Amino acid sequence: MEDATRALGKGSLPPGPVPEGLIRIYSMRFCPYAHRTRLVLRAKGIRHEVININLRNKPEWYYTKHPFGQIPVLENSKCQLIYESVIACEYLDDAYPGRKLYPYDPYERARQKMLLELFYKVPHLTKECLVALRCGRECADLKLALRQEFCNLEEILGYQNTIFFGGDCISMIDYLFWPWFERLDVYGIADCLNHTPALRLWTAAMKQDPTVCALLIDKNIFLGFLNLYFQNNPDAFDYGLPC
Amino acid sequence: MSGGSARSLGKGSAPPGPVPEGLIRVYSMRFCPFAQRTRLVLKAKGIRHEIININLKNKPEWFFKKNPFGLVPVLENSQGQLIYESAITCEYLDEAYPGKKLLPDDPYEKAYQKMVFELFSKIPSLVASFLRRQNEEDCSGLKEELRKEFSKLEEVLTNKKTTFFGGNSVSMIDYLIWPWFERLEVLELNDCADHTLELKLWMAAMREDPAVSALLTEPKVFRGFLSLYLQNSPDACDYGL
């Protein structure tokens, strides 16, 4: 995988300018938000380089890329910086030729953006479930809330009667949702999909997508990362990389 | 547009018919800053439209079929398509209608406007909290937070060295953030901009913009609305009609 590089931390040298013909993404191998942008880079066949950031030990120079040191951030050869995962994904779709991930039709584009609003509680809820479980706490209420959000998404698929959220082919909205669904199993909350068959079909269809497949994170490696992360081990981010 | 001064529809009102061809409808409320974004874009692009005002303190049952969240603004076109969330409605109008483009064509400049929009994102809830404040401590705390947010926007203008947030002419990002700045005076929050000179210059320049000035609400009418709205009066939305 292009992103199989060690994370840069405090004291690391700032990277040089981005070579022409390439775009750079500042990322972290297990971050769901950066995952969105990596999916789009892959889906559109955009030549890119990945610089992983140690999120528990951020390089001082990284704050010149993002005021709060967040990922993902795109940097192009004109030194332009783009952040917020959704903004980065749209930028890539607009700036690069080839397959368009957002529809051309203004109403269909708006629909995808409205669907994204429906999704907004999911990242927070999945993270809270993960933290609760890892800290040995109960999370029945959180899982109930997450199931409710999944029911809302189920309703959309039922109403549309399509496999994917944008129609019968995979499109931007599916890639924007995917990272959290990929993590349900490794977070220990895959049973939250028990009552949403259309959503389960969607996840199965997503796993057949070449882009999703190419970026799928090995479950054992992810678990290894999570174990170290919850022990506050700063080497967590490099778990699974060859020594 | 005369539709802008129509009485709001409430519970028990008949649902409106389909939208005639050649027109787009916006479900709105005369004093709502989010709906004002959409009305500014409609005006700036010269889009023929009709306005149906909703009584937000007594919503018609049929309105939830237009937007399950029951919020304004909502756009409805003659194909029966519904678009909601103010920023999404604005972008839809810019893409669907010809004429002056409010969002830049350049992908980076467009992304830049969206990043500035994120920088602005805490301001609406701060202003809303200010309206609901209970005491003087809340007040000074909130004003301090507002000043911080204004400084972030000041930095953008200082770095760009342009009058407006997207360059030297008004564009989408200016319209998206304007409604809250229009309300600063009547909310007695103008002093929060005391140390942000470029922002003050921007506010003055915005007042000269034709779309902005056409949609300005008189401070005393806004005050009348606000007083009733904070008391949850069902007559608030029609104040001044």
Short mmCIF file of C-alpha atoms in Angstrom, two decimals, chain B residues 5-167:
data_model
loop_
_atom_site.label_atom_id
_atom_site.label_comp_id
_atom_site.label_asym_id
_atom_site.label_seq_id
_atom_site.Cartn_x
_atom_site.Cartn_y
_atom_site.Cartn_z
CA SER B 5 -43.95 39.90 2.83
CA ALA B 6 -46.63 37.19 2.79
CA ARG B 7 -48.11 35.99 6.08
CA SER B 8 -46.58 32.78 7.30
CA LEU B 9 -48.45 29.51 7.04
CA GLY B 10 -49.08 27.58 10.25
CA LYS B 11 -50.87 24.49 11.57
CA GLY B 12 -54.10 23.77 9.76
CA SER B 13 -53.08 25.67 6.64
CA ALA B 14 -53.68 24.04 3.27
CA PRO B 15 -50.54 22.66 1.64
CA PRO B 16 -49.47 24.79 -1.33
CA GLY B 17 -49.92 23.41 -4.84
CA PRO B 18 -47.11 22.41 -7.19
CA VAL B 19 -44.53 24.97 -8.23
CA PRO B 20 -45.31 26.52 -11.63
CA GLU B 21 -42.77 25.93 -14.39
CA GLY B 22 -40.17 28.62 -14.73
CA LEU B 23 -40.24 29.35 -11.03
CA ILE B 24 -38.52 27.94 -7.97
CA ARG B 25 -40.09 28.12 -4.53
CA VAL B 26 -38.30 28.78 -1.25
CA TYR B 27 -39.92 27.92 2.07
CA SER B 28 -38.58 30.63 4.31
CA MET B 29 -39.14 32.88 7.33
CA ARG B 30 -38.59 36.62 7.04
CA PHE B 31 -36.13 36.85 9.93
CA CYS B 32 -34.29 33.53 9.60
CA PRO B 33 -30.56 34.04 8.88
CA PHE B 34 -30.22 30.61 7.26
CA ALA B 35 -33.09 31.28 4.85
CA GLN B 36 -31.61 34.72 4.18
CA ARG B 37 -28.58 32.98 2.65
CA THR B 38 -30.79 31.34 0.06
CA ARG B 39 -32.77 34.54 -0.58
CA LEU B 40 -29.49 36.44 -1.11
CA VAL B 41 -28.37 33.93 -3.74
CA LEU B 42 -31.78 34.00 -5.46
CA LYS B 43 -31.53 37.79 -5.58
CA ALA B 44 -27.87 37.96 -6.62
CA LYS B 45 -28.45 35.54 -9.50
CA GLY B 46 -31.76 37.11 -10.54
CA ILE B 47 -33.61 33.79 -10.22
CA ARG B 48 -37.40 34.00 -10.57
CA HIS B 49 -38.85 32.59 -7.38
CA GLU B 50 -41.81 32.56 -5.01
CA ILE B 51 -41.57 32.63 -1.24
CA ILE B 52 -43.76 30.74 1.19
CA ASN B 53 -43.13 31.82 4.76
CA ILE B 54 -43.49 29.20 7.48
CA ASN B 55 -44.59 29.96 11.02
CA LEU B 56 -41.68 28.35 12.83
CA LYS B 57 -43.50 28.59 16.18
CA ASN B 58 -46.55 26.75 14.79
CA LYS B 59 -45.41 24.64 11.87
CA PRO B 60 -47.91 23.23 9.35
CA GLU B 61 -48.03 19.43 9.39
CA TRP B 62 -47.50 19.33 5.62
CA PHE B 63 -44.15 21.13 5.98
CA PHE B 64 -42.49 17.99 7.36
CA LYS B 65 -43.12 16.38 3.95
CA LYS B 66 -40.98 19.13 2.44
CA ASN B 67 -38.18 18.70 4.98
CA PRO B 68 -38.29 15.88 7.56
CA PHE B 69 -36.29 18.13 9.90
CA GLY B 70 -39.03 20.79 9.63
CA LEU B 71 -36.49 23.57 9.10
CA VAL B 72 -36.24 26.45 6.64
CA PRO B 73 -34.94 27.10 4.06
CA VAL B 74 -36.20 24.46 1.65
CA LEU B 75 -36.21 24.80 -2.14
CA GLU B 76 -38.90 23.15 -4.24
CA ASN B 77 -38.78 23.20 -8.02
CA SER B 78 -41.44 22.51 -10.65
CA GLN B 79 -40.24 18.90 -10.89
CA GLY B 80 -41.18 18.50 -7.21
CA GLN B 81 -37.53 18.11 -6.19
CA LEU B 82 -36.78 19.27 -2.65
CA ILE B 83 -33.44 20.61 -1.46
CA TYR B 84 -32.68 21.59 2.15
CA GLU B 85 -29.77 22.71 4.37
CA SER B 86 -29.04 26.35 3.55
CA ALA B 87 -25.50 25.88 2.20
CA ILE B 88 -26.67 23.00 -0.01
CA THR B 89 -29.56 25.12 -1.38
CA CYS B 90 -27.14 27.94 -2.22
CA GLU B 91 -24.74 25.66 -4.05
CA TYR B 92 -27.62 24.00 -5.91
CA LEU B 93 -28.89 27.38 -7.15
CA ASP B 94 -25.40 28.38 -8.30
CA GLU B 95 -25.01 25.13 -10.26
CA ALA B 96 -28.54 24.87 -11.66
CA TYR B 97 -28.99 28.45 -12.84
CA PRO B 98 -27.03 30.42 -15.44
CA GLY B 99 -25.64 33.88 -15.05
CA LYS B 100 -23.13 35.13 -12.51
CA LYS B 101 -21.34 32.23 -10.81
CA LEU B 102 -21.04 32.86 -7.09
CA LEU B 103 -18.69 29.94 -6.45
CA PRO B 104 -15.34 30.06 -8.27
CA ASP B 105 -14.66 27.65 -11.13
CA ASP B 106 -11.13 27.02 -9.91
CA PRO B 107 -11.21 23.89 -7.71
CA TYR B 108 -8.76 25.31 -5.18
CA GLU B 109 -10.56 28.66 -4.89
CA LYS B 110 -13.83 26.79 -4.43
CA ALA B 111 -12.26 24.59 -1.73
CA TYR B 112 -10.83 27.73 -0.11
CA GLN B 113 -14.32 29.24 0.19
CA LYS B 114 -15.50 26.04 1.87
CA MET B 115 -12.56 26.14 4.31
CA VAL B 116 -13.42 29.74 5.21
CA PHE B 117 -17.02 28.61 5.71
CA GLU B 118 -15.73 26.06 8.25
CA LEU B 119 -13.83 28.85 10.01
CA PHE B 120 -17.14 30.70 10.35
CA SER B 121 -19.07 27.65 11.58
CA LYS B 122 -19.06 28.38 15.32
CA ILE B 123 -20.57 31.84 14.91
CA PRO B 124 -24.27 30.96 14.36
CA SER B 125 -24.48 28.91 17.56
CA LEU B 126 -22.57 31.56 19.54
CA VAL B 127 -25.02 34.22 18.40
CA ALA B 128 -27.95 31.91 19.21
CA SER B 129 -26.50 31.27 22.69
CA PHE B 130 -26.10 35.00 23.15
CA LEU B 131 -29.83 35.45 22.46
CA ARG B 132 -30.67 32.92 25.15
CA ARG B 133 -28.20 34.24 27.69
CA GLN B 134 -29.31 34.32 31.27
CA ASN B 135 -26.90 36.70 32.89
CA GLU B 136 -24.00 39.12 32.49
CA GLU B 137 -21.35 36.41 32.95
CA ASP B 138 -22.75 34.46 30.01
CA CYS B 139 -22.73 37.69 28.05
CA SER B 140 -19.07 38.58 28.52
CA GLY B 141 -17.94 34.98 28.02
CA LEU B 142 -19.88 34.68 24.78
CA LYS B 143 -18.68 38.05 23.52
CA GLU B 144 -15.09 37.00 24.16
CA GLU B 145 -15.63 33.79 22.18
CA LEU B 146 -17.23 35.77 19.38
CA ARG B 147 -14.23 38.12 19.28
CA LYS B 148 -11.96 35.09 18.90
CA GLU B 149 -13.99 33.81 15.97
CA PHE B 150 -13.95 37.25 14.37
CA SER B 151 -10.16 37.34 14.67
CA LYS B 152 -9.94 34.15 12.60
CA LEU B 153 -11.94 35.78 9.84
CA GLU B 154 -9.87 38.96 10.16
CA GLU B 155 -6.76 36.86 9.53
CA VAL B 156 -8.24 35.57 6.27
CA LEU B 157 -8.91 39.10 5.00
CA THR B 158 -5.50 40.33 6.14
CA ASN B 159 -3.69 37.46 4.41
CA LYS B 160 -5.73 37.71 1.21
CA LYS B 161 -5.49 41.51 1.07
CA THR B 162 -8.87 41.68 -0.68
CA THR B 163 -12.09 43.45 0.29
CA PHE B 164 -14.21 40.31 0.23
CA PHE B 165 -13.58 36.77 1.41
CA GLY B 166 -13.35 35.38 -2.11
CA GLY B 167 -11.45 38.21 -3.74
#
